[in-house]
Amino acid sequence: FANVIYMDSSGVDALSDLLRASRKGGVRLILSGLTHQPQDIARRSGLLSALHSDDLQPDLYRAVETALQAPR
């Protein structure tokens, strides 16, 4: 998401749907590199609070590192 500078409510809805589907399928969703505006709308919509605290990472390197840790 590092190159995404703007996200509207349809983007948040799509990510929320992806989060639900990934959880249903037993797949961990980790978001990385959210810039200011997308992170703000994700926070205001409740998407960030629906994620586990370590499933929001500042960059791709840390996201991959987190993914490679023991699964929940």
CSV table of N, CA, C and O in Angstrom, one decimal:
chain,number,residue,atom,x,y,z
A,1,PHE,N,0.8,-1.2,0.0
A,1,PHE,CA,0.0,0.0,0.0
A,1,PHE,C,0.8,1.3,0.0
A,1,PHE,O,0.3,2.4,0.1
A,2,ALA,N,2.1,1.1,-0.1
A,2,ALA,CA,3.0,2.3,0.0
A,2,ALA,C,2.7,3.3,-1.1
A,2,ALA,O,3.0,4.5,-0.9
A,3,ASN,N,2.3,2.8,-2.2
A,3,ASN,CA,2.0,3.7,-3.4
A,3,ASN,C,0.6,4.2,-3.4
A,3,ASN,O,0.2,4.9,-4.4
A,4,VAL,N,-0.3,3.8,-2.5
A,4,VAL,CA,-1.7,4.2,-2.5
A,4,VAL,C,-1.8,5.5,-1.6
A,4,VAL,O,-1.5,5.4,-0.4
A,5,ILE,N,-2.1,6.6,-2.3
A,5,ILE,CA,-2.2,7.8,-1.6
A,5,ILE,C,-3.6,8.2,-1.2
A,5,ILE,O,-3.8,9.1,-0.3
A,6,TYR,N,-4.6,7.5,-1.8
A,6,TYR,CA,-6.0,7.8,-1.5
A,6,TYR,C,-6.8,6.6,-1.5
A,6,TYR,O,-6.6,5.7,-2.4
A,7,MET,N,-7.7,6.4,-0.5
A,7,MET,CA,-8.6,5.3,-0.6
A,7,MET,C,-10.0,5.8,-0.1
A,7,MET,O,-10.1,6.5,0.9
A,8,ASP,N,-11.1,5.5,-0.8
A,8,ASP,CA,-12.4,5.9,-0.4
A,8,ASP,C,-13.1,4.7,0.3
A,8,ASP,O,-12.5,3.7,0.6
A,9,SER,N,-14.4,4.9,0.6
A,9,SER,CA,-15.1,3.9,1.4
A,9,SER,C,-15.2,2.6,0.6
A,9,SER,O,-15.3,1.5,1.2
A,10,SER,N,-15.2,2.6,-0.7
A,10,SER,CA,-15.3,1.4,-1.5
A,10,SER,C,-14.0,0.6,-1.3
A,10,SER,O,-14.1,-0.7,-1.3
A,11,GLY,N,-12.9,1.2,-1.2
A,11,GLY,CA,-11.6,0.6,-0.9
A,11,GLY,C,-11.6,-0.1,0.4
A,11,GLY,O,-11.2,-1.2,0.6
A,12,VAL,N,-12.2,0.6,1.4
A,12,VAL,CA,-12.2,0.1,2.8
A,12,VAL,C,-13.2,-1.1,2.8
A,12,VAL,O,-12.9,-2.2,3.4
A,13,ASP,N,-14.3,-1.0,2.1
A,13,ASP,CA,-15.3,-2.1,2.0
A,13,ASP,C,-14.6,-3.4,1.4
A,13,ASP,O,-14.8,-4.5,1.8
A,14,ALA,N,-13.8,-3.1,0.3
A,14,ALA,CA,-13.1,-4.3,-0.3
A,14,ALA,C,-12.1,-4.9,0.6
A,14,ALA,O,-12.0,-6.1,0.7
A,15,LEU,N,-11.4,-4.1,1.4
A,15,LEU,CA,-10.4,-4.7,2.3
A,15,LEU,C,-11.2,-5.4,3.5
A,15,LEU,O,-10.7,-6.4,3.9
A,16,SER,N,-12.3,-4.9,3.9
A,16,SER,CA,-13.1,-5.5,4.9
A,16,SER,C,-13.6,-6.9,4.5
A,16,SER,O,-13.6,-7.9,5.2
A,17,ASP,N,-14.1,-6.9,3.2
A,17,ASP,CA,-14.5,-8.2,2.6
A,17,ASP,C,-13.3,-9.2,2.5
A,17,ASP,O,-13.5,-10.4,2.8
A,18,LEU,N,-12.2,-8.7,2.1
A,18,LEU,CA,-11.0,-9.5,2.0
A,18,LEU,C,-10.6,-10.0,3.4
A,18,LEU,O,-10.2,-11.2,3.6
A,19,LEU,N,-10.7,-9.2,4.4
A,19,LEU,CA,-10.4,-9.7,5.8
A,19,LEU,C,-11.3,-10.8,6.3
A,19,LEU,O,-10.9,-11.8,6.8
A,20,ARG,N,-12.6,-10.6,6.0
A,20,ARG,CA,-13.6,-11.6,6.4
A,20,ARG,C,-13.3,-12.9,5.6
A,20,ARG,O,-13.3,-14.0,6.2
A,21,ALA,N,-13.1,-12.8,4.4
A,21,ALA,CA,-12.8,-14.0,3.5
A,21,ALA,C,-11.6,-14.7,4.0
A,21,ALA,O,-11.5,-15.9,4.0
A,22,SER,N,-10.5,-13.9,4.3
A,22,SER,CA,-9.3,-14.5,4.7
A,22,SER,C,-9.4,-15.3,6.0
A,22,SER,O,-8.9,-16.4,6.2
A,23,ARG,N,-10.1,-14.7,6.9
A,23,ARG,CA,-10.3,-15.3,8.2
A,23,ARG,C,-11.2,-16.6,8.1
A,23,ARG,O,-10.9,-17.6,8.7
A,24,LYS,N,-12.2,-16.5,7.2
A,24,LYS,CA,-13.0,-17.7,7.0
A,24,LYS,C,-12.2,-18.8,6.4
A,24,LYS,O,-12.4,-20.0,6.7
A,25,GLY,N,-11.2,-18.5,5.6
A,25,GLY,CA,-10.4,-19.5,4.9
A,25,GLY,C,-9.2,-19.8,5.7
A,25,GLY,O,-8.3,-20.6,5.3
A,26,GLY,N,-9.0,-19.2,6.9
A,26,GLY,CA,-7.9,-19.5,7.7
A,26,GLY,C,-6.6,-18.9,7.3
A,26,GLY,O,-5.5,-19.4,7.5
A,27,VAL,N,-6.7,-17.8,6.5
A,27,VAL,CA,-5.5,-17.1,6.0
A,27,VAL,C,-5.3,-15.8,6.7
A,27,VAL,O,-6.3,-15.1,7.0
A,28,ARG,N,-4.1,-15.5,7.1
A,28,ARG,CA,-3.8,-14.3,7.8
A,28,ARG,C,-3.6,-13.2,6.9
A,28,ARG,O,-2.8,-13.3,5.9
A,29,LEU,N,-4.3,-12.0,7.1
A,29,LEU,CA,-4.1,-10.9,6.3
A,29,LEU,C,-3.3,-9.8,7.0
A,29,LEU,O,-3.6,-9.5,8.2
A,30,ILE,N,-2.2,-9.4,6.4
A,30,ILE,CA,-1.3,-8.4,7.0
A,30,ILE,C,-1.2,-7.3,6.0
A,30,ILE,O,-0.9,-7.4,4.9
A,31,LEU,N,-1.5,-6.1,6.5
A,31,LEU,CA,-1.4,-4.9,5.7
A,31,LEU,C,-0.1,-4.2,6.0
A,31,LEU,O,0.4,-4.2,7.1
A,32,SER,N,0.5,-3.6,5.0
A,32,SER,CA,1.8,-2.9,5.2
A,32,SER,C,1.8,-1.6,4.4
A,32,SER,O,1.2,-1.5,3.3
A,33,GLY,N,2.6,-0.7,4.9
A,33,GLY,CA,2.9,0.5,4.2
A,33,GLY,C,1.7,1.5,4.0
A,33,GLY,O,1.7,2.3,3.0
A,34,LEU,N,0.7,1.4,4.8
A,34,LEU,CA,-0.4,2.4,4.7
A,34,LEU,C,0.1,3.8,4.8
A,34,LEU,O,0.7,4.1,5.9
A,35,THR,N,-0.2,4.6,3.9
A,35,THR,CA,0.2,6.0,4.0
A,35,THR,C,-0.9,6.8,4.8
A,35,THR,O,-1.9,6.2,5.2
A,36,HIS,N,-0.7,8.0,5.0
A,36,HIS,CA,-1.6,8.8,5.9
A,36,HIS,C,-3.1,8.7,5.7
A,36,HIS,O,-3.8,8.3,6.6
A,37,GLN,N,-3.5,9.1,4.5
A,37,GLN,CA,-5.0,9.1,4.2
A,37,GLN,C,-5.6,7.7,4.3
A,37,GLN,O,-6.6,7.5,4.9
A,38,PRO,N,-5.0,6.7,3.6
A,38,PRO,CA,-5.6,5.4,3.7
A,38,PRO,C,-5.6,4.8,5.1
A,38,PRO,O,-6.6,4.2,5.5
A,39,GLN,N,-4.6,5.1,5.9
A,39,GLN,CA,-4.6,4.6,7.3
A,39,GLN,C,-5.6,5.3,8.1
A,39,GLN,O,-6.3,4.7,8.9
A,40,ASP,N,-5.8,6.6,7.8
A,40,ASP,CA,-6.8,7.4,8.5
A,40,ASP,C,-8.2,6.9,8.3
A,40,ASP,O,-9.0,6.7,9.2
A,41,ILE,N,-8.6,6.6,7.0
A,41,ILE,CA,-9.9,6.1,6.7
A,41,ILE,C,-10.1,4.7,7.2
A,41,ILE,O,-11.2,4.3,7.6
A,42,ALA,N,-9.0,3.9,7.2
A,42,ALA,CA,-9.1,2.5,7.7
A,42,ALA,C,-9.3,2.6,9.2
A,42,ALA,O,-10.1,1.8,9.7
A,43,ARG,N,-8.7,3.5,9.9
A,43,ARG,CA,-8.9,3.7,11.3
A,43,ARG,C,-10.3,4.1,11.6
A,43,ARG,O,-11.0,3.6,12.4
A,44,ARG,N,-10.8,5.2,10.9
A,44,ARG,CA,-12.1,5.7,11.2
A,44,ARG,C,-13.2,4.8,10.8
A,44,ARG,O,-14.3,4.8,11.4
A,45,SER,N,-13.0,3.9,9.9
A,45,SER,CA,-14.0,2.9,9.5
A,45,SER,C,-14.1,1.7,10.4
A,45,SER,O,-15.0,0.9,10.3
A,46,GLY,N,-13.1,1.5,11.2
A,46,GLY,CA,-13.0,0.4,12.1
A,46,GLY,C,-12.2,-0.8,11.6
A,46,GLY,O,-12.1,-1.8,12.3
A,47,LEU,N,-11.7,-0.6,10.4
A,47,LEU,CA,-11.0,-1.7,9.8
A,47,LEU,C,-9.7,-2.0,10.6
A,47,LEU,O,-9.4,-3.2,10.8
A,48,LEU,N,-9.0,-1.0,11.0
A,48,LEU,CA,-7.8,-1.3,11.8
A,48,LEU,C,-8.0,-1.9,13.1
A,48,LEU,O,-7.3,-2.8,13.5
A,49,SER,N,-9.2,-1.6,13.7
A,49,SER,CA,-9.5,-2.3,15.0
A,49,SER,C,-9.9,-3.7,14.8
A,49,SER,O,-9.8,-4.5,15.7
A,50,ALA,N,-10.3,-4.1,13.6
A,50,ALA,CA,-10.6,-5.5,13.3
A,50,ALA,C,-9.4,-6.3,13.1
A,50,ALA,O,-9.5,-7.5,13.1
A,51,LEU,N,-8.3,-5.7,12.8
A,51,LEU,CA,-7.0,-6.4,12.6
A,51,LEU,C,-6.4,-6.7,13.9
A,51,LEU,O,-6.5,-5.9,14.9
A,52,HIS,N,-5.6,-7.8,14.0
A,52,HIS,CA,-4.7,-8.0,15.2
A,52,HIS,C,-3.7,-6.9,15.1
A,52,HIS,O,-3.2,-6.5,14.0
A,53,SER,N,-3.2,-6.5,16.3
A,53,SER,CA,-2.2,-5.4,16.3
A,53,SER,C,-1.0,-5.6,15.5
A,53,SER,O,-0.4,-4.7,14.9
A,54,ASP,N,-0.5,-6.9,15.4
A,54,ASP,CA,0.7,-7.1,14.6
A,54,ASP,C,0.4,-7.4,13.1
A,54,ASP,O,1.3,-7.7,12.3
A,55,ASP,N,-0.8,-7.2,12.7
A,55,ASP,CA,-1.2,-7.4,11.3
A,55,ASP,C,-1.2,-6.1,10.5
A,55,ASP,O,-1.7,-6.0,9.4
A,56,LEU,N,-0.7,-5.0,11.1
A,56,LEU,CA,-0.5,-3.8,10.4
A,56,LEU,C,1.0,-3.4,10.6
A,56,LEU,O,1.4,-3.2,11.7
A,57,GLN,N,1.7,-3.5,9.5
A,57,GLN,CA,3.1,-3.3,9.5
A,57,GLN,C,3.5,-2.1,8.7
A,57,GLN,O,2.9,-1.7,7.7
A,58,PRO,N,4.6,-1.4,9.1
A,58,PRO,CA,5.0,-0.2,8.4
A,58,PRO,C,5.6,-0.4,7.0
A,58,PRO,O,5.5,0.5,6.2
A,59,ASP,N,6.1,-1.6,6.7
A,59,ASP,CA,6.7,-1.8,5.4
A,59,ASP,C,6.6,-3.3,5.0
A,59,ASP,O,6.3,-4.1,5.9
A,60,LEU,N,6.9,-3.6,3.8
A,60,LEU,CA,6.8,-4.9,3.3
A,60,LEU,C,7.8,-5.9,4.0
A,60,LEU,O,7.5,-7.0,4.3
A,61,TYR,N,9.0,-5.4,4.3
A,61,TYR,CA,10.0,-6.2,4.9
A,61,TYR,C,9.4,-6.7,6.3
A,61,TYR,O,9.5,-7.9,6.6
A,62,ARG,N,8.9,-5.8,7.1
A,62,ARG,CA,8.4,-6.2,8.4
A,62,ARG,C,7.1,-7.1,8.2
A,62,ARG,O,6.9,-7.9,9.1
A,63,ALA,N,6.3,-6.8,7.2
A,63,ALA,CA,5.1,-7.7,7.0
A,63,ALA,C,5.5,-9.1,6.7
A,63,ALA,O,4.9,-10.0,7.2
A,64,VAL,N,6.5,-9.3,5.8
A,64,VAL,CA,7.0,-10.6,5.5
A,64,VAL,C,7.6,-11.3,6.8
A,64,VAL,O,7.4,-12.4,7.1
A,65,GLU,N,8.4,-10.5,7.5
A,65,GLU,CA,9.0,-11.0,8.8
A,65,GLU,C,7.9,-11.5,9.7
A,65,GLU,O,8.0,-12.6,10.3
A,66,THR,N,6.8,-10.7,9.8
A,66,THR,CA,5.7,-11.1,10.7
A,66,THR,C,5.0,-12.3,10.2
A,66,THR,O,4.6,-13.2,11.0
A,67,ALA,N,4.8,-12.4,8.9
A,67,ALA,CA,4.1,-13.6,8.3
A,67,ALA,C,4.9,-14.9,8.5
A,67,ALA,O,4.3,-15.9,8.6
A,68,LEU,N,6.2,-14.8,8.6
A,68,LEU,CA,7.1,-15.9,8.7
A,68,LEU,C,7.2,-16.4,10.2
A,68,LEU,O,7.7,-17.5,10.4
A,69,GLN,N,6.7,-15.6,11.1
A,69,GLN,CA,6.7,-16.0,12.5
A,69,GLN,C,5.6,-17.1,12.7
A,69,GLN,O,4.8,-17.4,11.8
A,70,ALA,N,5.7,-17.8,13.8
A,70,ALA,CA,4.7,-18.9,14.1
A,70,ALA,C,3.3,-18.4,13.9
A,70,ALA,O,2.9,-17.3,14.3
A,71,PRO,N,2.5,-19.2,13.2
A,71,PRO,CA,1.1,-18.8,12.9
A,71,PRO,C,0.3,-18.8,14.2
A,71,PRO,O,0.7,-19.5,15.2
A,72,ARG,N,-0.8,-18.1,14.2
A,72,ARG,CA,-1.7,-18.0,15.4
A,72,ARG,C,-2.5,-19.3,15.5
A,72,ARG,O,-2.9,-19.9,14.6
